[in-house]
mmCIF file of C-alpha atoms in Angstrom:
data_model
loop_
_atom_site.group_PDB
_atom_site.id
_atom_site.type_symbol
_atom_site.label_atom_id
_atom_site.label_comp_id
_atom_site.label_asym_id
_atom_site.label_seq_id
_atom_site.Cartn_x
_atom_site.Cartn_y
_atom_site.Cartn_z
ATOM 1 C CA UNK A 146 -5.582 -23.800 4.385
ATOM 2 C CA UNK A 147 -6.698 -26.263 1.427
ATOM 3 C CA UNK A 148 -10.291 -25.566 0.590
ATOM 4 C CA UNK A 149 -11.730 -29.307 -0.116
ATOM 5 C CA UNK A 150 -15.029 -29.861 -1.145
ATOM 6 C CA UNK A 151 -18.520 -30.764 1.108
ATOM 7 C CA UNK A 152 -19.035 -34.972 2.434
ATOM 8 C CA UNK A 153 -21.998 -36.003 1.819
ATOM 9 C CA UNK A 154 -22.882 -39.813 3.041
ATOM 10 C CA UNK A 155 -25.854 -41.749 2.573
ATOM 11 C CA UNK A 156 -26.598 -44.764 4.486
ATOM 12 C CA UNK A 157 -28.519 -47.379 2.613
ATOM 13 C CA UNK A 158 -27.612 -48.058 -0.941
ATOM 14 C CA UNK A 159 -31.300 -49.353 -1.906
ATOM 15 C CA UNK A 160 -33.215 -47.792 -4.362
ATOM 16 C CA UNK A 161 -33.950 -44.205 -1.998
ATOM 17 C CA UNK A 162 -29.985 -44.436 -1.035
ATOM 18 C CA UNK A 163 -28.785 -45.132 -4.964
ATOM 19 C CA UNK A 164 -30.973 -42.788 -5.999
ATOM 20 C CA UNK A 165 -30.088 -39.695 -3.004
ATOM 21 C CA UNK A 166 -26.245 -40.119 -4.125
ATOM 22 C CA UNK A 167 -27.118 -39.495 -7.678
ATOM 23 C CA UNK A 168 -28.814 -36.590 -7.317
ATOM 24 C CA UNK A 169 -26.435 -35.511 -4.994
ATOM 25 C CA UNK A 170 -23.433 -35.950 -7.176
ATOM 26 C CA UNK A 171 -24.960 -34.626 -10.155
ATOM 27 C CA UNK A 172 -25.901 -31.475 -8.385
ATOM 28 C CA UNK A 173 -21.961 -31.518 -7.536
ATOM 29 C CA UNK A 174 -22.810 -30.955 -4.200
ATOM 30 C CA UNK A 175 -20.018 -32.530 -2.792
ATOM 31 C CA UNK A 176 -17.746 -35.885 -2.199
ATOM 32 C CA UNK A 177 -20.600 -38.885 -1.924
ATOM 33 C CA UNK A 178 -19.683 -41.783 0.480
ATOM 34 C CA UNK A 179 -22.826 -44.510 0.130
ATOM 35 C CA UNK A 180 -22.535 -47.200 3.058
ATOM 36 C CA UNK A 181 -24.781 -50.784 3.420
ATOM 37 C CA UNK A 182 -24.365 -53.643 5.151
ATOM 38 C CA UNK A 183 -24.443 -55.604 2.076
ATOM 39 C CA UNK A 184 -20.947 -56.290 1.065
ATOM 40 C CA UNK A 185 -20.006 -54.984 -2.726
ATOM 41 C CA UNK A 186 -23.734 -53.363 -3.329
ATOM 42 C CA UNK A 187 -22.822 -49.850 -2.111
ATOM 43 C CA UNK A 188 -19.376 -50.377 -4.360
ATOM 44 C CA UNK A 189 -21.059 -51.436 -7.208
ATOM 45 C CA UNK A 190 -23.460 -48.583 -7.185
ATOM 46 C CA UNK A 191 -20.861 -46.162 -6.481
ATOM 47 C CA UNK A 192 -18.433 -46.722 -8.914
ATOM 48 C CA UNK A 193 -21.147 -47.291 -11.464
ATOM 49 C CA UNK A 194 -22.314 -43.322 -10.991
ATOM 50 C CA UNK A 195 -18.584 -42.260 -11.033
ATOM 51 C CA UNK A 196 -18.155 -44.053 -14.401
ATOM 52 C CA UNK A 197 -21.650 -41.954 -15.058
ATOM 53 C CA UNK A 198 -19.728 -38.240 -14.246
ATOM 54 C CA UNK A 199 -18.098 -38.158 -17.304
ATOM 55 C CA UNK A 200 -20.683 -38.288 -19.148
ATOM 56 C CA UNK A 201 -23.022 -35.987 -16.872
ATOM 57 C CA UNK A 202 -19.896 -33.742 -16.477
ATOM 58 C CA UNK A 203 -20.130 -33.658 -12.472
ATOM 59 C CA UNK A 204 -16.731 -33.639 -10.498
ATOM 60 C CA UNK A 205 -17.391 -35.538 -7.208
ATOM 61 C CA UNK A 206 -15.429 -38.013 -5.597
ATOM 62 C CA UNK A 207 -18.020 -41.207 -5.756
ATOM 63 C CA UNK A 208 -17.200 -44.328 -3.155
ATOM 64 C CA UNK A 209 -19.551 -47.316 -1.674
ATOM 65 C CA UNK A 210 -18.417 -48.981 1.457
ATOM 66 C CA UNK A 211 -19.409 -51.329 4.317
ATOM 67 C CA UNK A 212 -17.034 -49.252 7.266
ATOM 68 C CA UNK A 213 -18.342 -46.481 8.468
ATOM 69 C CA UNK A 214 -14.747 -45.259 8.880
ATOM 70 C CA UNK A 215 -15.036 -44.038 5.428
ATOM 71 C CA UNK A 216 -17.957 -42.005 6.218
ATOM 72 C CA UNK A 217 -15.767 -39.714 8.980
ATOM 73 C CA UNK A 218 -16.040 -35.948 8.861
ATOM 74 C CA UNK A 219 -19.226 -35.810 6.830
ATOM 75 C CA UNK A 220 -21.137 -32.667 6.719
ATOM 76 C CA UNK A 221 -24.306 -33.890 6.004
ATOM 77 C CA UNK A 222 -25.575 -37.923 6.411
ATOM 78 C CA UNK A 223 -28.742 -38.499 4.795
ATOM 79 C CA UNK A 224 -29.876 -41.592 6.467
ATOM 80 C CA UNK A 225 -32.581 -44.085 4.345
ATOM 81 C CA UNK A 226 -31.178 -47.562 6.245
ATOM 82 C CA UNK A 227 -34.683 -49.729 7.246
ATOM 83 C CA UNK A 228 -37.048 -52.023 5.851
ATOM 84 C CA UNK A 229 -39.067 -50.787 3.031
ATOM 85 C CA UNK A 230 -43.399 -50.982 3.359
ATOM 86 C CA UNK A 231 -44.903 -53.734 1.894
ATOM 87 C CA UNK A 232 -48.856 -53.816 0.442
ATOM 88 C CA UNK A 233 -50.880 -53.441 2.924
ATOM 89 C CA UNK A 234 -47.778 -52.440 5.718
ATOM 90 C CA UNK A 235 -48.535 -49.284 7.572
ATOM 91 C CA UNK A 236 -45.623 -47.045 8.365
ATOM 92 C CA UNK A 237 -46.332 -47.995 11.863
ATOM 93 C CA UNK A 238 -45.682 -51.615 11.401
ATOM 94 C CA UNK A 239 -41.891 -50.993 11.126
ATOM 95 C CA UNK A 240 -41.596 -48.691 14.368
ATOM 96 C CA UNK A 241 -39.763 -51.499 15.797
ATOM 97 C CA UNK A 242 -37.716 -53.000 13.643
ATOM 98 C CA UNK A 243 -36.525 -50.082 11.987
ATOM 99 C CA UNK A 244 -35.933 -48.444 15.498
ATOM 100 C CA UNK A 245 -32.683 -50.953 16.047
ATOM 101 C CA UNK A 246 -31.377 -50.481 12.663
ATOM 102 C CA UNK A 247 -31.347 -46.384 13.427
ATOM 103 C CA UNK A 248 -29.638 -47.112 16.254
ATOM 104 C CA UNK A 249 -27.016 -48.836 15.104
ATOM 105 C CA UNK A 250 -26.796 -46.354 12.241
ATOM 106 C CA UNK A 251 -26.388 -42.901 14.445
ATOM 107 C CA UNK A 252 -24.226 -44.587 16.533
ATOM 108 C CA UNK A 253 -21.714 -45.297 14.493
ATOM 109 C CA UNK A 254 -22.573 -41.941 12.392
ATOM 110 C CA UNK A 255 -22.138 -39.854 15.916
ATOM 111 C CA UNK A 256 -18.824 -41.342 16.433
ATOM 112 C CA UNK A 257 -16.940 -40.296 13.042
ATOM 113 C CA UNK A 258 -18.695 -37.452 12.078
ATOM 114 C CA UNK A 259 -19.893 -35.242 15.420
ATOM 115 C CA UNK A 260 -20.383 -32.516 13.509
ATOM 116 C CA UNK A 261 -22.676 -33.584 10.869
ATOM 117 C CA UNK A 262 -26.263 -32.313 9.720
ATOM 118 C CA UNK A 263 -28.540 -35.800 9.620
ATOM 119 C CA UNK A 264 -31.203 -35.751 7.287
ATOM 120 C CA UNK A 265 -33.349 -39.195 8.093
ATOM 121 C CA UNK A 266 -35.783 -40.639 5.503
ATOM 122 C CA UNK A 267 -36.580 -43.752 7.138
ATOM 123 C CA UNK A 268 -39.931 -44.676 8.177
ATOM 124 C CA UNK A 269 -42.048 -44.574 10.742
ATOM 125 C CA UNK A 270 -40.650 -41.291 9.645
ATOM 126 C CA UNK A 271 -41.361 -38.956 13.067
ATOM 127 C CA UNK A 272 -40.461 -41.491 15.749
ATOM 128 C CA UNK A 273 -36.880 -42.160 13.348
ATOM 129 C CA UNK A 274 -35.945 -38.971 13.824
ATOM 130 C CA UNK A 275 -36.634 -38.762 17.554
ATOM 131 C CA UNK A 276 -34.375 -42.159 17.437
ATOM 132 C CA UNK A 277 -31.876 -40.353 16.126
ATOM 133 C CA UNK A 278 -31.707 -37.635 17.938
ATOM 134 C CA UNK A 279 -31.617 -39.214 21.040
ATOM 135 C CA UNK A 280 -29.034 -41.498 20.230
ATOM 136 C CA UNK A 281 -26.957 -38.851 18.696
ATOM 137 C CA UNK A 282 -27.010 -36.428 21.836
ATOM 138 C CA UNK A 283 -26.634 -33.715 18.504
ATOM 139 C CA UNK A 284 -28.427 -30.282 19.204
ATOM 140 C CA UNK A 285 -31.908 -30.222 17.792
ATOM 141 C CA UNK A 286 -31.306 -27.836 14.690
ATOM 142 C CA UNK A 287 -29.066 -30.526 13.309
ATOM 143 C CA UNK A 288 -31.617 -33.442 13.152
ATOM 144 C CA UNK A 289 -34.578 -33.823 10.373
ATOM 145 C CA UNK A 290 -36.490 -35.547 8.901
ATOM 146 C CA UNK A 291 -37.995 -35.978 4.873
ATOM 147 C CA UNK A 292 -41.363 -35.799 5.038
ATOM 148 C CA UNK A 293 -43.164 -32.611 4.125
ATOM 149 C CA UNK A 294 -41.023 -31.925 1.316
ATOM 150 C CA UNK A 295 -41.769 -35.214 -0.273
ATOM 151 C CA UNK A 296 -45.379 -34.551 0.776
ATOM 152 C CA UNK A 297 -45.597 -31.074 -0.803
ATOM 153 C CA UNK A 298 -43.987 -31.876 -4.216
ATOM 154 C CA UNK A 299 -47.282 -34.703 -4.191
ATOM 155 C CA UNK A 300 -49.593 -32.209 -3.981
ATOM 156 C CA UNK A 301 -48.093 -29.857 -6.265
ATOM 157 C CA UNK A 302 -47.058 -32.778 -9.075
ATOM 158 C CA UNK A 303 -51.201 -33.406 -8.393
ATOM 159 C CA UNK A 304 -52.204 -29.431 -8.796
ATOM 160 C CA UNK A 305 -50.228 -28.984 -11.239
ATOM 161 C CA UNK A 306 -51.440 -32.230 -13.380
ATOM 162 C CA UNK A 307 -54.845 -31.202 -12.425
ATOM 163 C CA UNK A 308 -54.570 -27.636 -13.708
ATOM 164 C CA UNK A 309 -52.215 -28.611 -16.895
ATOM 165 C CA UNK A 310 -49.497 -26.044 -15.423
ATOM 166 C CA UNK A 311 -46.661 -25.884 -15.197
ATOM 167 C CA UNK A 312 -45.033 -27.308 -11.548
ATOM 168 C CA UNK A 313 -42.753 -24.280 -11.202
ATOM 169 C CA UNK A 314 -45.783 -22.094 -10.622
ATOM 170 C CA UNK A 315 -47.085 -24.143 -7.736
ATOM 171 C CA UNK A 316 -46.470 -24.242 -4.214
ATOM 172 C CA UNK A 317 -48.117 -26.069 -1.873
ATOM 173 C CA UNK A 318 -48.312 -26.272 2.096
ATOM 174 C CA UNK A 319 -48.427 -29.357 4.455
ATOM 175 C CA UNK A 320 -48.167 -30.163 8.102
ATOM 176 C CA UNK A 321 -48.150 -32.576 10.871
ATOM 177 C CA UNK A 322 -46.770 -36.114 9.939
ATOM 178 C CA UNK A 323 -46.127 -38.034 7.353
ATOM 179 C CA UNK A 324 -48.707 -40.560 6.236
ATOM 180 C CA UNK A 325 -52.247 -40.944 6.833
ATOM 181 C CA UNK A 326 -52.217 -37.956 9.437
ATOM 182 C CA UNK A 327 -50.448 -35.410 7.582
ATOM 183 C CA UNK A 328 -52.039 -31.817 6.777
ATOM 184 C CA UNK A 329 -52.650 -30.304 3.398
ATOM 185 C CA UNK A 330 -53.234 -26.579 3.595
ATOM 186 C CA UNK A 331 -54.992 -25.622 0.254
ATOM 187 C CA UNK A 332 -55.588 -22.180 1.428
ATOM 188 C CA UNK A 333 -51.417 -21.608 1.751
ATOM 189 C CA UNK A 334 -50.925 -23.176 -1.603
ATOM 190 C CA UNK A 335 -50.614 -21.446 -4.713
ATOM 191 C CA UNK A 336 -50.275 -21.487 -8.521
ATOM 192 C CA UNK A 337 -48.800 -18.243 -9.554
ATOM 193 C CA UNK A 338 -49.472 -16.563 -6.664
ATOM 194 C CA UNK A 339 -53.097 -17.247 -7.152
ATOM 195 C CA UNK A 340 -54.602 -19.337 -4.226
ATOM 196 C CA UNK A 341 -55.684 -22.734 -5.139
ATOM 197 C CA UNK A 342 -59.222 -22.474 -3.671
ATOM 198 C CA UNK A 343 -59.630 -19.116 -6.524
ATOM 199 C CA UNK A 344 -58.940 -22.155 -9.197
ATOM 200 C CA UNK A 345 -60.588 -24.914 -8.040
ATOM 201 C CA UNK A 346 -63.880 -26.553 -6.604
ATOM 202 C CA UNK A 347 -63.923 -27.483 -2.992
ATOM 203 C CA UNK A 348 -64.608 -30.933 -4.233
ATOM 204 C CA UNK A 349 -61.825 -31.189 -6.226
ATOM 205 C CA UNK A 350 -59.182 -29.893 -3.607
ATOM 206 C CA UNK A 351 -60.318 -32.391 -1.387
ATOM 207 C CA UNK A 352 -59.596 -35.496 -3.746
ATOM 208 C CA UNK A 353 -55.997 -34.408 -4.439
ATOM 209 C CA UNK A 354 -55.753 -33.860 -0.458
ATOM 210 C CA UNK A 355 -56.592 -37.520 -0.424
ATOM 211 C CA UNK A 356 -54.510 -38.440 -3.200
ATOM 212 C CA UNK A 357 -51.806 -36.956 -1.444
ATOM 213 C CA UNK A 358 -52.301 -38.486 1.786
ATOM 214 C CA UNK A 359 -52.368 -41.811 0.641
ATOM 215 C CA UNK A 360 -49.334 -40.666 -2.365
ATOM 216 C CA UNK A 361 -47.027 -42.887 -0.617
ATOM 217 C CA UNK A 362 -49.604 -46.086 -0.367
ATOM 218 C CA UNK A 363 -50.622 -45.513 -4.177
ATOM 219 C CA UNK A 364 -47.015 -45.920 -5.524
ATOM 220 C CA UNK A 365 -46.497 -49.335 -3.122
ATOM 221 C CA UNK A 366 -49.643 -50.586 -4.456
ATOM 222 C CA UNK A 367 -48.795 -50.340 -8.185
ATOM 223 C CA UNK A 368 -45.004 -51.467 -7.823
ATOM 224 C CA UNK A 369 -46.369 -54.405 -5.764
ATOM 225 C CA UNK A 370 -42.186 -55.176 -4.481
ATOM 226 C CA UNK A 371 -41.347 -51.991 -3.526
ATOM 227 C CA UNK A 372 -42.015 -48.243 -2.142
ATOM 228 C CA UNK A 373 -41.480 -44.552 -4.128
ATOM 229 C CA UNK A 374 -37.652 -43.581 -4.275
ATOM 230 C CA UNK A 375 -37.093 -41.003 -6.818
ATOM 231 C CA UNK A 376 -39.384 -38.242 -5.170
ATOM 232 C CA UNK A 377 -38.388 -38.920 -1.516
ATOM 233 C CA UNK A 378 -34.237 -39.235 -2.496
ATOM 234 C CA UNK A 379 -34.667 -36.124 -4.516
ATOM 235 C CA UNK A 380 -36.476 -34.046 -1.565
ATOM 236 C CA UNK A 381 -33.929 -35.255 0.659
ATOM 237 C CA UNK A 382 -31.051 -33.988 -1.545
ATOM 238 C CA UNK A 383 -32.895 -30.328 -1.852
ATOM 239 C CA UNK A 384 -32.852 -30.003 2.061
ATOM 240 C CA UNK A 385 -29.305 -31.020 1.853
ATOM 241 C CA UNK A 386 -28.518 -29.154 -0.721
ATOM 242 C CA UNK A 387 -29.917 -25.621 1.186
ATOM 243 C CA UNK A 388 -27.971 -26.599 4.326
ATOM 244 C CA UNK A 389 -24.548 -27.141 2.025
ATOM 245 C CA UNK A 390 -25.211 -23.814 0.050
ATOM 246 C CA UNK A 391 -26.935 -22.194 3.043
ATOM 247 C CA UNK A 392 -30.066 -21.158 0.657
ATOM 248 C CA UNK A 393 -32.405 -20.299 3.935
ATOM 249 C CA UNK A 394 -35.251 -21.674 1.729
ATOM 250 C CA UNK A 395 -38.242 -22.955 3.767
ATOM 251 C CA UNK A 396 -39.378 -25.761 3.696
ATOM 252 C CA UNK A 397 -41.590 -28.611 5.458
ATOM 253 C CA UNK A 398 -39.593 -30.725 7.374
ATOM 254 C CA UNK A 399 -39.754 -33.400 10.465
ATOM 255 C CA UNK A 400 -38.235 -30.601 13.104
ATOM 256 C CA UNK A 401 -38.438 -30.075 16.830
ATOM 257 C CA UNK A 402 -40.535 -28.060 17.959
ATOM 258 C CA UNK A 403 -41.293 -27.250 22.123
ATOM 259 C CA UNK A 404 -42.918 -24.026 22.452
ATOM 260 C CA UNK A 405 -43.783 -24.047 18.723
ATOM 261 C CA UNK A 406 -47.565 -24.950 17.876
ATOM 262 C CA UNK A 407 -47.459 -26.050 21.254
ATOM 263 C CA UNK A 408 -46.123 -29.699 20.621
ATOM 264 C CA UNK A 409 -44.296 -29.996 23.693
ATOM 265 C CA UNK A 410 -41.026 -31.207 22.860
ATOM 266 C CA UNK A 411 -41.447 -33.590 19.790
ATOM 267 C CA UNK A 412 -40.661 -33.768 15.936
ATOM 268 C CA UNK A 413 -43.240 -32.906 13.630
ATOM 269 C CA UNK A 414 -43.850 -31.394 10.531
ATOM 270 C CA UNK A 415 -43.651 -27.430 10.244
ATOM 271 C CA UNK A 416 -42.400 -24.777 7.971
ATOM 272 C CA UNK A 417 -38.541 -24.124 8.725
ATOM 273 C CA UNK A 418 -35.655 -22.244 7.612
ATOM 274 C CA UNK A 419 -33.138 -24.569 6.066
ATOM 275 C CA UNK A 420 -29.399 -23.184 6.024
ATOM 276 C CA UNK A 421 -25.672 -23.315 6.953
ATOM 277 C CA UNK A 422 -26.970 -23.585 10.635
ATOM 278 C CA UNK A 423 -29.422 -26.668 10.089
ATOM 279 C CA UNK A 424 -32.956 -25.971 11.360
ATOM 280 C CA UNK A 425 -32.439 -22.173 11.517
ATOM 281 C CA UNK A 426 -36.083 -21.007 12.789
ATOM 282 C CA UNK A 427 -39.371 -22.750 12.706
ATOM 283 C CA UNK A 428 -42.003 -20.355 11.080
ATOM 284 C CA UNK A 429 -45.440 -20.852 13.034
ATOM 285 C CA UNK A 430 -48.304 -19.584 11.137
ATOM 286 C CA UNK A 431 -52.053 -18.774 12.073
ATOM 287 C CA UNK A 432 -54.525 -21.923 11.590
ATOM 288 C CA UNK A 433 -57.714 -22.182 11.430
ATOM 289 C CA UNK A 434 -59.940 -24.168 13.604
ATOM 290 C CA UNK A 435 -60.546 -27.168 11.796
ATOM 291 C CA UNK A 436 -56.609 -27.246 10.598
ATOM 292 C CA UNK A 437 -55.638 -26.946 14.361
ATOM 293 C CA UNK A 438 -57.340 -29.861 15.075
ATOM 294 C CA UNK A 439 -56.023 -32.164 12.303
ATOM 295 C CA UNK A 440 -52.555 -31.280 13.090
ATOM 296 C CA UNK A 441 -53.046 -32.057 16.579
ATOM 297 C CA UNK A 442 -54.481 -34.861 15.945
ATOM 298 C CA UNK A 443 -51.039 -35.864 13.509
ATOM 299 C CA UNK A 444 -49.049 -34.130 16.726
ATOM 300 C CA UNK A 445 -50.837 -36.995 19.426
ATOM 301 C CA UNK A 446 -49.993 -40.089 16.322
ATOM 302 C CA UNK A 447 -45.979 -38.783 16.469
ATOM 303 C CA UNK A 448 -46.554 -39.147 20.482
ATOM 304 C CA UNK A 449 -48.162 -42.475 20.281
ATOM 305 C CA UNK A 450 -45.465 -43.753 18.613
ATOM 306 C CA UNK A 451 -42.437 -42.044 20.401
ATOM 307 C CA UNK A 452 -43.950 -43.343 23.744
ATOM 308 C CA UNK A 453 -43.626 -47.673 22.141
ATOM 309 C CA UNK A 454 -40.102 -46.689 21.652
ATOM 310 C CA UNK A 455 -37.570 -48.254 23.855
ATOM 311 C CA UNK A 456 -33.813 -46.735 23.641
#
């Protein structure tokens, strides 16, 4: 038996898409297939980064198509198709539209790759996966979503500025959904170990809580034509990346969860275990009060939203 390397396929060659199959490749985590609708863009871009590997020194078979043919037996399908936010767009504006184009996507995903791990970044993040997952029929542990990930690395890139360390010594924690309902925990995040609350004032917590909540909105509003892409494309590839090498790191991530934190059959953000077997175990932890509340109240926003959806 010839041993041939990992598939990795993007959908959406825009600036998140691009971006995912660079870091992908240049991690040399496997072949990269990037599809779009938009004839020669996803070629372009692809052959472009191949003509980069030389240079980089990763091996990786590079190739940008419009047929999802050429995306068949893919182990992992990171999936950023969708309109982008505009100023002043909440994530909930593009439930609908962005509902048919994940459709359309996981369809034709689901019917040359069955066996794949799908990783969605596409927003009204939540209710996308649930889209996907539906339309799919995969088991649960091999649908995501990017969210928390993204979310943590925004609070640590803000603790870390903050506290003029280093961002390898901080870890942070955050719940629920992605967006304005989403749940820092200060008290589970660290910088060496040390809990943040030991290092800084309440006050101060609070305002990078904020600025993390609203991390996504701040980038939109400065770029004025666009939404953040390196950070989200790069958490995507890590959660990837610890399915294809079967790390078992945990990590935040859009995951469905019944029993779990009581949600009830929805995906929302929790701690999981991310390895060769997808979502291998959702960790539950002990929250306080207040923190129960917030994350049900992030829990009811994913249900508001899943219950406008019409597949």
């Amino acid at each position: 038996m010839r041993l041939k390397r990992k598939k990795i396929t993007v959908v959406g060659a825009g600036f998140v898409g691009a971006t995912a199959a660079h870091w992908a490749a240049a991690k040399e985590l496997g072949d990269v297939c990037l599809i779009d609708i938009i004839e020669g863009m996803p070629q372009g871009k692809a052959l472009d980064l191949m003509q980069a590997s030389p240079v980089e020194g990763f091996d990786a078979q590079i190739v940008g198509t419009n047929d999802y043919k050429d995306t068949a037996d893919s182990d992992v399908v990171i999936i950023t198709a969708g309109l982008p936010r505009k100023p002043g767009m909440s994530r909930d504006d593009l439930l609908f539209k962005n509902t048919d184009i994940v459709k359309t996507v996981t369809e034709n995903i689901a019917k040359h790759s069955p066996n794949a791990y799908l990783i969605i970044v596409s927003n009204p993040l939540d209710a996308m996966v649930y889209v996907a997952h539906k339309v799919s029929g995969f088991p649960t542990h091999r649908v995501m979503g990017m969210a928390g990930v993204l979310d943590a690395a925004r609070f640590r890139a803000f603790i870390a500025m903050e506290l003029n360390v280093s961002v390898e010594d901080v870890t942070a924690f955050v719940l629920g959904g992605h967006g304005d309902t989403m749940v820092p925990l200060p008290r589970y995040s660290t910088v060496a170990g040390i809990p943040l609350p030991d290092l800084l004032p309440p006050e101060r917590i609070q305002a990078l809580v904020e600025r993390t909540r609203n991390g996504g909105a701040e980038i939109v509003n400065l770029l004025k034509t666009g939404s953040a892409f390196f950070a989200p494309s790069a958490s995507a590839v890590s959660m990837a990346e610890s399915i294809l090498k079967d790390k078992k790191r945990i990590m935040p991530c859009a995951a469905y969860c019944d029993k779990e934190y009581g949600v009830g059959g929805y995906f929302v953000g929790v701690p999981v275990k991310l390895g060769a077997g997808g979502v291998e175990q959702v960790i539950e932890i002990t929250l306080l009060p207040e923190e129960k509340a917030a994350f049900q109240k992030s829990v009811d926003a994913v249900k508001s939203l899943v219950q406008k959806i019409q597949l």
